[in-house]
Short mmCIF file of N, CA, C and O in Angstrom, two decimals:
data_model
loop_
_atom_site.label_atom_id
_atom_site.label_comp_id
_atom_site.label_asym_id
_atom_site.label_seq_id
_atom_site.Cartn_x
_atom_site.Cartn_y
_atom_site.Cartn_z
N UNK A 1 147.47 58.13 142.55
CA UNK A 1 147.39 56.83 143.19
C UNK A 1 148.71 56.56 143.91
O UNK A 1 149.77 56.93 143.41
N UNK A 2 148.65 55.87 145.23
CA UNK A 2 149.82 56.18 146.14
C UNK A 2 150.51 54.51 145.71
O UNK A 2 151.17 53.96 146.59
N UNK A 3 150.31 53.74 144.32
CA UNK A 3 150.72 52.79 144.11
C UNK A 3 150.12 50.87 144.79
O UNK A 3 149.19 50.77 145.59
N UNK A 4 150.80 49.72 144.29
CA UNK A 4 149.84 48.82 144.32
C UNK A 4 150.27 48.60 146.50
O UNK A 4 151.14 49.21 147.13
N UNK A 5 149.30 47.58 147.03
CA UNK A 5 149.64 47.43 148.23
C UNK A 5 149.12 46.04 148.18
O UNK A 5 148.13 45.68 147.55
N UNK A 6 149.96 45.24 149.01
CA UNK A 6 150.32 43.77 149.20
C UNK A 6 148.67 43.77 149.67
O UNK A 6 148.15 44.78 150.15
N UNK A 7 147.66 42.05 149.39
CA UNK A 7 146.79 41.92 149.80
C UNK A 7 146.57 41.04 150.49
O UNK A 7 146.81 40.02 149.84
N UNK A 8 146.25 40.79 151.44
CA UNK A 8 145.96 39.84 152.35
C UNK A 8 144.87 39.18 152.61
O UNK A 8 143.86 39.84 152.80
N UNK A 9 144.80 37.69 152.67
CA UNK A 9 143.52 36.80 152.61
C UNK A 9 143.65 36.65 154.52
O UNK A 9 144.63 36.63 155.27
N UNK A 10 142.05 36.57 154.80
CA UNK A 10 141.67 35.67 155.70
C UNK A 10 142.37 34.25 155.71
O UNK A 10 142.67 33.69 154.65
N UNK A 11 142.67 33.55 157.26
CA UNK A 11 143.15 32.93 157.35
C UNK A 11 142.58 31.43 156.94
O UNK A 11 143.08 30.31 156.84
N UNK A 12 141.21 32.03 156.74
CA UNK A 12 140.56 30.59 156.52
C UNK A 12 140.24 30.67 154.77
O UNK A 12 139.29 29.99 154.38
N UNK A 13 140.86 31.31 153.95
CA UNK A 13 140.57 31.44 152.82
C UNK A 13 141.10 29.83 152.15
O UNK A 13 140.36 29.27 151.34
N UNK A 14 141.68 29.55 152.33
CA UNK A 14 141.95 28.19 151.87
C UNK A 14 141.07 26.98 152.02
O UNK A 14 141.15 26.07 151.20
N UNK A 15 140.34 26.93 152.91
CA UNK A 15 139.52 25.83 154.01
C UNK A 15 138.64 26.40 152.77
O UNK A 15 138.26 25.49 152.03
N UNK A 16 138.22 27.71 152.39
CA UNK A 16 136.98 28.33 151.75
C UNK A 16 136.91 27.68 150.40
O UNK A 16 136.03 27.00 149.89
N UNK A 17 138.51 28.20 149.82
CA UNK A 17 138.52 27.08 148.68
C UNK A 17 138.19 26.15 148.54
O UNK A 17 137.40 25.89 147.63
N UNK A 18 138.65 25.20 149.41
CA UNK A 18 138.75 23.66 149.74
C UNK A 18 137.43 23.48 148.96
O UNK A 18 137.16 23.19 147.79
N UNK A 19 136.62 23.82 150.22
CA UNK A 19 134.88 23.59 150.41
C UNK A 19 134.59 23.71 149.04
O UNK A 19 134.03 22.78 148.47
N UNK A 20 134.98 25.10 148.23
CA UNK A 20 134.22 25.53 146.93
C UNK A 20 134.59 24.25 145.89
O UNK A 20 133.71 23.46 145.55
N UNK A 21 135.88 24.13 145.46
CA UNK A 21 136.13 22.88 144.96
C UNK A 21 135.48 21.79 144.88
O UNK A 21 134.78 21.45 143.94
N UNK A 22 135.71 21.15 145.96
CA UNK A 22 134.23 19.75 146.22
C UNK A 22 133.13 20.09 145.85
O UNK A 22 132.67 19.49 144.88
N UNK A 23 132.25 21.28 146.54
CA UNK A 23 131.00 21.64 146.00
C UNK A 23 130.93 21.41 144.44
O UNK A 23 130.05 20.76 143.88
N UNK A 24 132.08 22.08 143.77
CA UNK A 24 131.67 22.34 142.35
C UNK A 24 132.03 20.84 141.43
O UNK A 24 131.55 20.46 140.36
N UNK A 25 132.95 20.27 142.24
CA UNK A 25 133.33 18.72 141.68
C UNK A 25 131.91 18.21 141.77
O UNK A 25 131.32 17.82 140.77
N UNK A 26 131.40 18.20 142.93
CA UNK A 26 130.17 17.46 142.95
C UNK A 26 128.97 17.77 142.42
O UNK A 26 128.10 16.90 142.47
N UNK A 27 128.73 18.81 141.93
CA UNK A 27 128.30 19.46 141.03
C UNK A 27 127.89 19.22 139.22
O UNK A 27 127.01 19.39 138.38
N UNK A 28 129.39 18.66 139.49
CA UNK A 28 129.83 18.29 138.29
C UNK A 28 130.19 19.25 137.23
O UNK A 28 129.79 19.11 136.07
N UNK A 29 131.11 20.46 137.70
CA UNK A 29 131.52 21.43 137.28
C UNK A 29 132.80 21.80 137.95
O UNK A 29 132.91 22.72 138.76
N UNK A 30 133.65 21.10 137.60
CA UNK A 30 135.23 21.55 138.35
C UNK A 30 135.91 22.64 137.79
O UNK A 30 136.62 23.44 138.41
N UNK A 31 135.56 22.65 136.15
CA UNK A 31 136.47 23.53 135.47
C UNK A 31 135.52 25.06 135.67
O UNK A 31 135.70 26.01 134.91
N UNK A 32 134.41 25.09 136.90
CA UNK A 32 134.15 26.59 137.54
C UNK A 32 134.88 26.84 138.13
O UNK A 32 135.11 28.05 138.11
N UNK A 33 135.85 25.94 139.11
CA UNK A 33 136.73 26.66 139.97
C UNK A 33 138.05 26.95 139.36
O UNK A 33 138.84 27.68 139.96
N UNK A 34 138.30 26.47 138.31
CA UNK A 34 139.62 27.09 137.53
C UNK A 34 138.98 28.57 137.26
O UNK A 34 139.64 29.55 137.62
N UNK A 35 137.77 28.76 136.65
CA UNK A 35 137.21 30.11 136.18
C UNK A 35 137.38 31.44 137.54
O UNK A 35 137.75 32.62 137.51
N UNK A 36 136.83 30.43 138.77
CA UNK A 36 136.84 31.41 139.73
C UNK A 36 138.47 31.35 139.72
O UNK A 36 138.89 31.59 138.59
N UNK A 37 139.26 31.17 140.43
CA UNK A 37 140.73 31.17 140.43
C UNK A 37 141.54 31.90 139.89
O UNK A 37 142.55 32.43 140.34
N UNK A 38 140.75 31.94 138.14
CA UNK A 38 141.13 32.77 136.93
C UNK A 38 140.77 34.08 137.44
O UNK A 38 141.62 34.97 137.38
N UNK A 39 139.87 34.27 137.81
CA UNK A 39 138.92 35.66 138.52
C UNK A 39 140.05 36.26 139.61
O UNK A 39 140.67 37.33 139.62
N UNK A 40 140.05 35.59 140.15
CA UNK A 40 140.58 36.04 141.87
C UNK A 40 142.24 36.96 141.47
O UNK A 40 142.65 38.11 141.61
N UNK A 41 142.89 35.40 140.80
CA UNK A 41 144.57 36.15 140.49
C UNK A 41 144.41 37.01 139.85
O UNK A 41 144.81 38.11 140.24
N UNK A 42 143.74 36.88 138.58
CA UNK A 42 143.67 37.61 137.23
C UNK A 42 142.91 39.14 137.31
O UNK A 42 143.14 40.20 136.73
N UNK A 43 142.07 38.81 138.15
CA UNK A 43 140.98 40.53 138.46
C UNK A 43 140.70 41.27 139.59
O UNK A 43 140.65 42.50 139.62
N UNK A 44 140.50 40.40 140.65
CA UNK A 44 140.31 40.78 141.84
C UNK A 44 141.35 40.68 142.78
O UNK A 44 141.39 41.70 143.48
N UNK A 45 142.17 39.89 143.05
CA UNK A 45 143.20 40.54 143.94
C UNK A 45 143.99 41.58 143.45
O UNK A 45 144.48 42.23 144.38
N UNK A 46 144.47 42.20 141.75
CA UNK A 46 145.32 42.87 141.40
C UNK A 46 144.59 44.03 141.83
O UNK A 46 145.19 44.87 142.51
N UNK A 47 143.07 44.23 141.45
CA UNK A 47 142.21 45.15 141.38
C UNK A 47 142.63 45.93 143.11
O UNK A 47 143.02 47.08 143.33
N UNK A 48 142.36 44.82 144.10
CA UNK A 48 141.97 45.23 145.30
C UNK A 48 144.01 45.82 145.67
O UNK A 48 144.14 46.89 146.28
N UNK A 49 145.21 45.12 145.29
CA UNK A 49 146.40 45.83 145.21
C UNK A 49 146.83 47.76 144.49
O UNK A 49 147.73 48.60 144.54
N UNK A 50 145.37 47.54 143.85
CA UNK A 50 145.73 48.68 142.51
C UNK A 50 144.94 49.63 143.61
O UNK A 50 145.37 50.78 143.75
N UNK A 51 143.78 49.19 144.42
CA UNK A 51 142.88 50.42 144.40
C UNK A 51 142.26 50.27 145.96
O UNK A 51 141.13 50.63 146.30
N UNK A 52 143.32 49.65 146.86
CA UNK A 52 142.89 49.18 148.48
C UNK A 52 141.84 49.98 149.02
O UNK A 52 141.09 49.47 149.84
N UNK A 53 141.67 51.37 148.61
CA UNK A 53 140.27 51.83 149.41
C UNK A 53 138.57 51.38 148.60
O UNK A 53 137.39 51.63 148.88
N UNK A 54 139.29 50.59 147.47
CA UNK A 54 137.66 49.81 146.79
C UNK A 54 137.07 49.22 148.08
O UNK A 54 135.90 49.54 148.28
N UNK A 55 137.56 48.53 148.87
CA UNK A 55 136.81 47.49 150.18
C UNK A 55 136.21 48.35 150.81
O UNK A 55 136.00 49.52 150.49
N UNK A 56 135.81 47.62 152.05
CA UNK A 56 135.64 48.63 153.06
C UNK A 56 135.98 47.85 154.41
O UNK A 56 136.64 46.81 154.30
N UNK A 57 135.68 48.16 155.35
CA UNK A 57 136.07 47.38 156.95
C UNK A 57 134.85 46.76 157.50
O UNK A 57 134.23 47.36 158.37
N UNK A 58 134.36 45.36 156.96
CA UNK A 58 133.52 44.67 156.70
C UNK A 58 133.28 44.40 158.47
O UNK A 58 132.15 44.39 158.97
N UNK A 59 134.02 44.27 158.92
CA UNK A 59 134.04 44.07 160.67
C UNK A 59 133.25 45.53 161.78
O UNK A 59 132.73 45.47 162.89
N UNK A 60 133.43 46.53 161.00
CA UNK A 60 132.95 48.12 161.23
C UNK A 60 131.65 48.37 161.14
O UNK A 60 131.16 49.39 161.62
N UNK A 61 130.77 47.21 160.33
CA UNK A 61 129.85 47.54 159.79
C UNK A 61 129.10 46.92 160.81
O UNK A 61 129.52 45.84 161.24
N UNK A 62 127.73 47.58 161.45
CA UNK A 62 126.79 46.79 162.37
C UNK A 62 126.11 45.31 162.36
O UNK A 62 124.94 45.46 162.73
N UNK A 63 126.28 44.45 162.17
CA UNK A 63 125.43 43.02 161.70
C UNK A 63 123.93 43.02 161.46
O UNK A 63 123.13 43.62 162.17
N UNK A 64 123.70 42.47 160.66
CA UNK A 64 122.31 42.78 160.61
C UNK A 64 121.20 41.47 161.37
O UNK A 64 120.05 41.72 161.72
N UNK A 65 121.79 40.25 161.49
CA UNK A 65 121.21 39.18 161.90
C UNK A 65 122.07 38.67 163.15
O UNK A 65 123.23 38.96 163.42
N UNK A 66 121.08 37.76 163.90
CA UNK A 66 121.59 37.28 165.19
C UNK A 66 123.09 36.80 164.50
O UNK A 66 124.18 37.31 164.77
N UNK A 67 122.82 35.53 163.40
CA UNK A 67 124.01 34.92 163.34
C UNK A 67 125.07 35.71 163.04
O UNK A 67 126.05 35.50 163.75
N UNK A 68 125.20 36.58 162.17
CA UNK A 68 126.50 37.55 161.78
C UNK A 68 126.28 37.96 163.05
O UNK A 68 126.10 36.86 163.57
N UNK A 69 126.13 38.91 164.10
CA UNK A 69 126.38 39.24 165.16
C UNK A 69 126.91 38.11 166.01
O UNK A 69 127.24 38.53 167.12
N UNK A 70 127.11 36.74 165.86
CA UNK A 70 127.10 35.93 166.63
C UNK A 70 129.34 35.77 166.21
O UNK A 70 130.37 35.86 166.88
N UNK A 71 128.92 35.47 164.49
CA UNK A 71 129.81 35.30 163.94
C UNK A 71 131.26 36.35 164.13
O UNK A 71 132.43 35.99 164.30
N UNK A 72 130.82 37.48 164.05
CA UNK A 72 131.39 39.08 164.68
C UNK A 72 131.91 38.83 166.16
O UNK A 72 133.03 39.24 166.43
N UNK A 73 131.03 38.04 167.32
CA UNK A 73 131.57 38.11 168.50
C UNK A 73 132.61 37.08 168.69
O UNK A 73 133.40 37.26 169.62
N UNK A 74 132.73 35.88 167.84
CA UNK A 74 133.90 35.01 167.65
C UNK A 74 134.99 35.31 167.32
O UNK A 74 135.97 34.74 167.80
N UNK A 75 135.12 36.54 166.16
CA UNK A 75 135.71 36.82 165.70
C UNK A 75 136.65 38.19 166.63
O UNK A 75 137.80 38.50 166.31
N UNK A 76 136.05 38.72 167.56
CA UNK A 76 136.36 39.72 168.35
C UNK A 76 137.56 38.87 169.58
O UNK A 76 138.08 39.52 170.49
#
């Protein structure tokens, strides 16, 4: 293993949070997003530092629906 590598969020990962939060407040389940949170620091970002070719190049991949193709050309 060529060691851990710094991970990087989308820029809108925060806005993503945001959204998830409220959803789950309103819900009436806040202490899910401590769980997810717990997830993210605790398993999945170390995971994705420990082992960077787990992902893949989600942008590489053909779209399968108008809207992801739509979403893909914004993003281009």
């Amino acid at each position: 293993m060529a060691g851990r590598r710094p991970v990087r969020a989308a820029e809108n990962l925060g806005r993503n949070l945001d959204s998830l939060r409220q959803f789950l407040d309103d819900a009436g389940a806040p202490e899910a997003f401590d769980v997810l949170l717990d997830e993210l620091f605790e398993g999945t970002i170390p995971h994705l530092a420990a082992f960077p070719e787990a992902g893949f190049d989600f942008l590489s991949r053909r779209p399968g629906s108008r809207e992801a193709a739509a979403a893909v050309a914004r993003w281009e």
